[in-house]
């Protein structure tokens, strides 16, 4: 009876072991299914947070060895032999174990030197990094262009040191990267212009035959410092994903909504915007065609009213300058923007810009001197001398090229387009025009031979009812006791030397109380100025505001304007004989 109880207990224990083994097999089968469906270790870790592939392997081996099944033990033994043979084969051959990658290059089963060469080939030939901004690819660059370099030997050694870590799911060896700051910065700076987007200030546009508002838009510019930091800190990820996203700084418009000034814009544009350019030297007025659509693009909403959209207006000026430059003329962009802004502030859509002149070369001819060149070109010798500091003026050579500076320095004030004074040094005559019609015509006295009046195109710069002058001619024989003379109704025209101006005036009272030339001589008498009868000088003084253009012509300097040519023809038809007139 006792023996039967023992046998029954053994059978129960065996059945219990069989049931336990069956449960383990079902559990392993379920795990295999989940692994197959979900991707290996990732699925195991999802369902078993404490999962460790090495522990599972050890437990499986321990179970096999502990199993009493001869088949299991044999299987385990064969597997162990295969593993040992496999590992030994790779160790003895000095090769990298399978499933090892370096920068996505499969280096498994290669020797370290072969792996190094394979990584180098990939780096040199196949690796291109997309440089992007806001998702847009600007360039595909080689790593060395970005200042990136890699230690190929260290990567190959890292792949060898990975051992069996790549089995069965693979392992990727991170690159050992360095970044050249100067080279990376140089490349990034090349993208400054491509990345830059000007913010769009709220403005206006024509649509369906009416003016509507255009909302503001944000812009951007390249943040080189932040882009460099990203490249240095995330170099491995940039190489792995083959992409560098440039960092930018947003540019926000001042005003997003232009509707508060829509009515003001409509009033400014409704009759059309006129853009003209005045050449004070030739007295020409050029007109430019401007459509309402184009003019609307020049307007933006400021904080307190309409403003000039500078980029759009600059494009217009650039287009006109491309046509003017062959004639040596141009429109100054900043001056033009200021003029348009002034027109917007005054709600005056008639905008007059100024034509400026570029410097120009001059080739020396026989008998030229600096003084003679100045009189031919209508530019005081002192300005030509200062523009050519290396020229030896006492030894000019025929064919020698010098630079004639821009004549704009002679007209520093805004010119008055509708007024012009013509002075002919040959006939000693003055004619003034107002809106193309003759206003004044009389004889004058210009500078004497040793102090001649400069020919050229100038303008009224100053007004003084009474002014003073002096000359060495008024000094004693010893060069001392120099005295001043007194001039009435003086208007400065050009500077002879700093602080000393020549210009228009009336009577000149000498230190002895007498009047120079008796008050009027109709011949070269002054020390460089242009003298009129005192009463006439007062008329000219009251009429000619600052900025009025003065064209002084001679046998050396021909008229440049139509009015100057007309004045010369008119003077030839009248009697310019001197007749004494009371001052």
GROMACS .gro file of N, CA, C and O in nm, residues 469-538:
model
  280
  469UNK      N    1   3.478  14.289  -4.736
  469UNK     CA    2   3.584  14.219  -4.806
  469UNK      C    3   3.713  14.295  -4.795
  469UNK      O    4   3.718  14.407  -4.743
  470UNK      N    5   3.818  14.233  -4.844
  470UNK     CA    6   3.949  14.297  -4.838
  470UNK      C    7   4.037  14.237  -4.946
  470UNK      O    8   4.004  14.134  -5.005
  471UNK      N    9   4.150  14.304  -4.973
  471UNK     CA   10   4.245  14.256  -5.073
  471UNK      C   11   4.381  14.314  -5.043
  471UNK      O   12   4.393  14.420  -4.981
  472UNK      N   13   4.484  14.243  -5.089
  472UNK     CA   14   4.619  14.297  -5.072
  472UNK      C   15   4.636  14.429  -5.146
  472UNK      O   16   4.725  14.509  -5.116
  473UNK      N   17   4.547  14.453  -5.244
  473UNK     CA   18   4.555  14.580  -5.317
  473UNK      C   19   4.526  14.699  -5.226
  473UNK      O   20   4.561  14.813  -5.258
  474UNK      N   21   4.462  14.673  -5.114
  474UNK     CA   22   4.429  14.779  -5.020
  474UNK      C   23   4.532  14.792  -4.908
  474UNK      O   24   4.515  14.872  -4.817
  475UNK      N   25   4.637  14.713  -4.915
  475UNK     CA   26   4.740  14.719  -4.812
  475UNK      C   27   4.843  14.827  -4.848
  475UNK      O   28   4.857  14.869  -4.963
  476UNK      N   29   4.919  14.867  -4.750
  476UNK     CA   30   5.027  14.962  -4.775
  476UNK      C   31   5.139  14.893  -4.852
  476UNK      O   32   5.139  14.771  -4.870
  477UNK      N   33   5.233  14.970  -4.898
  477UNK     CA   34   5.345  14.913  -4.973
  477UNK      C   35   5.423  14.812  -4.892
  477UNK      O   36   5.490  14.724  -4.947
  478UNK      N   37   5.417  14.824  -4.761
  478UNK     CA   38   5.488  14.731  -4.674
  478UNK      C   39   5.407  14.604  -4.645
  478UNK      O   40   5.451  14.516  -4.573
  479UNK      N   41   5.286  14.600  -4.702
  479UNK     CA   42   5.202  14.483  -4.678
  479UNK      C   43   5.130  14.488  -4.545
  479UNK      O   44   5.081  14.386  -4.494
  480UNK      N   45   5.123  14.604  -4.485
  480UNK     CA   46   5.055  14.620  -4.357
  480UNK      C   47   4.940  14.717  -4.371
  480UNK      O   48   4.918  14.776  -4.477
  481UNK      N   49   4.866  14.734  -4.261
  481UNK     CA   50   4.754  14.829  -4.257
  481UNK      C   51   4.651  14.801  -4.365
  481UNK      O   52   4.604  14.892  -4.434
  482UNK      N   53   4.619  14.670  -4.383
  482UNK     CA   54   4.516  14.633  -4.481
  482UNK      C   55   4.379  14.673  -4.425
  482UNK      O   56   4.350  14.654  -4.308
  483UNK      N   57   4.296  14.726  -4.513
  483UNK     CA   58   4.164  14.772  -4.471
  483UNK      C   59   4.054  14.696  -4.543
  483UNK      O   60   4.076  14.630  -4.644
  484UNK      N   61   3.933  14.707  -4.490
  484UNK     CA   62   3.818  14.639  -4.548
  484UNK      C   63   3.733  14.734  -4.630
  484UNK      O   64   3.730  14.854  -4.605
  485UNK      N   65   3.663  14.676  -4.727
  485UNK     CA   66   3.561  14.753  -4.798
  485UNK      C   67   3.424  14.702  -4.758
  485UNK      O   68   3.411  14.592  -4.702
  486UNK      N   69   3.323  14.776  -4.790
  486UNK     CA   70   3.186  14.745  -4.752
  486UNK      C   71   3.103  14.722  -4.877
  486UNK      O   72   3.105  14.804  -4.970
  487UNK      N   73   3.030  14.607  -4.883
  487UNK     CA   74   2.949  14.572  -5.000
  487UNK      C   75   2.802  14.567  -4.959
  487UNK      O   76   2.768  14.516  -4.851
  488UNK      N   77   2.714  14.613  -5.050
  488UNK     CA   78   2.572  14.613  -5.023
  488UNK      C   79   2.502  14.504  -5.105
  488UNK      O   80   2.537  14.480  -5.221
  489UNK      N   81   2.402  14.443  -5.045
  489UNK     CA   82   2.316  14.342  -5.108
  489UNK      C   83   2.399  14.225  -5.164
  489UNK      O   84   2.388  14.187  -5.279
  490UNK      N   85   2.477  14.168  -5.073
  490UNK     CA   86   2.570  14.062  -5.115
  490UNK      C   87   2.500  13.925  -5.114
  490UNK      O   88   2.432  13.888  -5.017
  491UNK      N   89   2.518  13.852  -5.224
  491UNK     CA   90   2.471  13.712  -5.233
  491UNK      C   91   2.590  13.625  -5.274
  491UNK      O   92   2.644  13.639  -5.384
  492UNK      N   93   2.632  13.534  -5.182
  492UNK     CA   94   2.745  13.447  -5.211
  492UNK      C   95   2.711  13.342  -5.315
  492UNK      O   96   2.602  13.284  -5.313
  493UNK      N   97   2.806  13.316  -5.407
  493UNK     CA   98   2.784  13.221  -5.515
  493UNK      C   99   2.881  13.103  -5.509
  493UNK      O  100   2.842  12.988  -5.529
  494UNK      N  101   3.009  13.126  -5.485
  494UNK     CA  102   3.106  13.017  -5.471
  494UNK      C  103   3.218  13.062  -5.378
  494UNK      O  104   3.243  13.180  -5.360
  495UNK      N  105   3.282  12.963  -5.321
  495UNK     CA  106   3.389  12.989  -5.225
  495UNK      C  107   3.523  12.985  -5.298
  495UNK      O  108   3.555  12.889  -5.367
  496UNK      N  109   3.600  13.092  -5.284
  496UNK     CA  110   3.733  13.098  -5.345
  496UNK      C  111   3.831  13.019  -5.260
  496UNK      O  112   3.905  12.933  -5.310
  497UNK      N  113   3.837  13.051  -5.135
  497UNK     CA  114   3.910  12.975  -5.034
  497UNK      C  115   3.816  12.964  -4.915
  497UNK      O  116   3.718  13.038  -4.905
  498UNK      N  117   3.840  12.870  -4.824
  498UNK     CA  118   3.750  12.858  -4.710
  498UNK      C  119   3.730  12.991  -4.637
  498UNK      O  120   3.826  13.058  -4.599
  499UNK      N  121   3.604  13.031  -4.627
  499UNK     CA  122   3.570  13.155  -4.557
  499UNK      C  123   3.565  13.278  -4.644
  499UNK      O  124   3.528  13.386  -4.597
  500UNK      N  125   3.602  13.266  -4.774
  500UNK     CA  126   3.601  13.381  -4.863
  500UNK      C  127   3.517  13.347  -4.986
  500UNK      O  128   3.551  13.255  -5.062
  501UNK      N  129   3.407  13.421  -5.007
  501UNK     CA  130   3.316  13.392  -5.116
  501UNK      C  131   3.314  13.505  -5.217
  501UNK      O  132   3.329  13.622  -5.181
  502UNK      N  133   3.295  13.465  -5.343
  502UNK     CA  134   3.262  13.561  -5.448
  502UNK      C  135   3.113  13.550  -5.476
  502UNK      O  136   3.053  13.443  -5.459
  503UNK      N  137   3.052  13.659  -5.521
  503UNK     CA  138   2.910  13.655  -5.549
  503UNK      C  139   2.860  13.784  -5.612
  503UNK      O  140   2.937  13.860  -5.673
  504UNK      N  141   2.732  13.811  -5.598
  504UNK     CA  142   2.669  13.933  -5.649
  504UNK      C  143   2.665  14.038  -5.538
  504UNK      O  144   2.646  14.006  -5.421
  505UNK      N  145   2.679  14.164  -5.579
  505UNK     CA  146   2.659  14.272  -5.482
  505UNK      C  147   2.634  14.402  -5.558
  505UNK      O  148   2.646  14.409  -5.682
  506UNK      N  149   2.599  14.504  -5.482
  506UNK     CA  150   2.579  14.637  -5.540
  506UNK      C  151   2.703  14.721  -5.520
  506UNK      O  152   2.816  14.675  -5.543
  507UNK      N  153   2.684  14.843  -5.475
  507UNK     CA  154   2.796  14.936  -5.458
  507UNK      C  155   2.894  14.885  -5.354
  507UNK      O  156   2.858  14.815  -5.259
  508UNK      N  157   3.022  14.921  -5.375
  508UNK     CA  158   3.130  14.884  -5.282
  508UNK      C  159   3.190  15.013  -5.228
  508UNK      O  160   3.246  15.095  -5.303
  509UNK      N  161   3.179  15.032  -5.096
  509UNK     CA  162   3.236  15.151  -5.032
  509UNK      C  163   3.376  15.118  -4.983
  509UNK      O  164   3.396  15.029  -4.900
  510UNK      N  165   3.476  15.187  -5.039
  510UNK     CA  166   3.616  15.165  -5.005
  510UNK      C  167   3.649  15.229  -4.871
  510UNK      O  168   3.574  15.314  -4.820
  511UNK      N  169   3.764  15.189  -4.812
  511UNK     CA  170   3.800  15.247  -4.682
  511UNK      C  171   3.810  15.399  -4.681
  511UNK      O  172   3.788  15.463  -4.578
  512UNK      N  173   3.841  15.458  -4.799
  512UNK     CA  174   3.852  15.605  -4.803
  512UNK      C  175   3.718  15.674  -4.825
  512UNK      O  176   3.710  15.795  -4.841
  513UNK      N  177   3.608  15.594  -4.831
  513UNK     CA  178   3.475  15.650  -4.846
  513UNK      C  179   3.426  15.655  -4.988
  513UNK      O  180   3.306  15.679  -5.013
  514UNK      N  181   3.514  15.638  -5.085
  514UNK     CA  182   3.473  15.639  -5.225
  514UNK      C  183   3.408  15.507  -5.263
  514UNK      O  184   3.425  15.404  -5.196
  515UNK      N  185   3.336  15.506  -5.377
  515UNK     CA  186   3.275  15.384  -5.428
  515UNK      C  187   3.367  15.322  -5.533
  515UNK      O  188   3.423  15.394  -5.618
  516UNK      N  189   3.382  15.191  -5.528
  516UNK     CA  190   3.464  15.121  -5.626
  516UNK      C  191   3.407  15.143  -5.766
  516UNK      O  192   3.289  15.117  -5.791
  517UNK      N  193   3.493  15.195  -5.858
  517UNK     CA  194   3.450  15.220  -5.994
  517UNK      C  195   3.343  15.325  -6.004
  517UNK      O  196   3.270  15.328  -6.105
  518UNK      N  197   3.329  15.406  -5.905
  518UNK     CA  198   3.224  15.507  -5.905
  518UNK      C  199   3.087  15.447  -5.884
  518UNK      O  200   2.986  15.514  -5.905
  519UNK      N  201   3.080  15.321  -5.844
  519UNK     CA  202   2.953  15.256  -5.817
  519UNK      C  203   2.910  15.162  -5.928
  519UNK      O  204   2.827  15.073  -5.908
  520UNK      N  205   2.968  15.180  -6.049
  520UNK     CA  206   2.931  15.094  -6.161
  520UNK      C  207   3.020  15.130  -6.278
  520UNK      O  208   3.033  15.248  -6.314
  521UNK      N  209   3.085  15.033  -6.341
  521UNK     CA  210   3.179  15.065  -6.448
  521UNK      C  211   3.151  14.991  -6.578
  521UNK      O  212   3.199  15.032  -6.683
  522UNK      N  213   3.079  14.876  -6.572
  522UNK     CA  214   3.052  14.794  -6.690
  522UNK      C  215   3.182  14.743  -6.755
  522UNK      O  216   3.194  14.730  -6.877
  523UNK      N  217   3.278  14.711  -6.671
  523UNK     CA  218   3.403  14.649  -6.716
  523UNK      C  219   3.462  14.575  -6.597
  523UNK      O  220   3.423  14.600  -6.482
  524UNK      N  221   3.553  14.480  -6.620
  524UNK     CA  222   3.612  14.405  -6.509
  524UNK      C  223   3.681  14.497  -6.409
  524UNK      O  224   3.784  14.558  -6.440
  525UNK      N  225   3.622  14.511  -6.292
  525UNK     CA  226   3.670  14.606  -6.193
  525UNK      C  227   3.687  14.543  -6.054
  525UNK      O  228   3.772  14.584  -5.977
  526UNK      N  229   3.605  14.444  -6.022
  526UNK     CA  230   3.599  14.391  -5.885
  526UNK      C  231   3.714  14.294  -5.860
  526UNK      O  232   3.796  14.265  -5.947
  527UNK      N  233   3.713  14.240  -5.738
  527UNK     CA  234   3.813  14.141  -5.699
  527UNK      C  235   3.756  13.999  -5.710
  527UNK      O  236   3.788  13.911  -5.631
  528UNK      N  237   3.671  13.976  -5.809
  528UNK     CA  238   3.615  13.843  -5.836
  528UNK      C  239   3.464  13.838  -5.831
  528UNK      O  240   3.403  13.745  -5.884
  529UNK      N  241   3.401  13.936  -5.768
  529UNK     CA  242   3.254  13.936  -5.757
  529UNK      C  243   3.190  13.997  -5.882
  529UNK      O  244   3.258  14.044  -5.973
  530UNK      N  245   3.057  13.994  -5.885
  530UNK     CA  246   2.979  14.051  -5.995
  530UNK      C  247   2.900  14.168  -5.938
  530UNK      O  248   2.810  14.150  -5.856
  531UNK      N  249   2.936  14.287  -5.980
  531UNK     CA  250   2.878  14.409  -5.923
  531UNK      C  251   2.776  14.468  -6.019
  531UNK      O  252   2.800  14.479  -6.140
  532UNK      N  253   2.659  14.504  -5.964
  532UNK     CA  254   2.555  14.573  -6.039
  532UNK      C  255   2.533  14.711  -5.978
  532UNK      O  256   2.580  14.741  -5.867
  533UNK      N  257   2.462  14.793  -6.052
  533UNK     CA  258   2.419  14.920  -5.995
  533UNK      C  259   2.345  14.891  -5.865
  533UNK      O  260   2.272  14.794  -5.856
  534UNK      N  261   2.365  14.972  -5.764
  534UNK     CA  262   2.315  14.940  -5.630
  534UNK      C  263   2.165  14.912  -5.628
  534UNK      O  264   2.118  14.817  -5.566
  535UNK      N  265   2.087  14.995  -5.698
  535UNK     CA  266   1.942  14.975  -5.698
  535UNK      C  267   1.904  14.845  -5.768
  535UNK      O  268   1.811  14.775  -5.727
  536UNK      N  269   1.975  14.813  -5.874
  536UNK     CA  270   1.948  14.688  -5.945
  536UNK      C  271   1.992  14.567  -5.861
  536UNK      O  272   1.927  14.462  -5.861
  537UNK      N  273   2.103  14.580  -5.792
  537UNK     CA  274   2.150  14.472  -5.704
  537UNK      C  275   2.046  14.441  -5.598
  537UNK      O  276   2.026  14.324  -5.561
  538UNK      N  277   1.977  14.546  -5.550
  538UNK     CA  278   1.870  14.524  -5.450
  538UNK      C  279   1.754  14.446  -5.513
  538UNK      O  280   1.698  14.356  -5.449
   0.00000   0.00000   0.00000
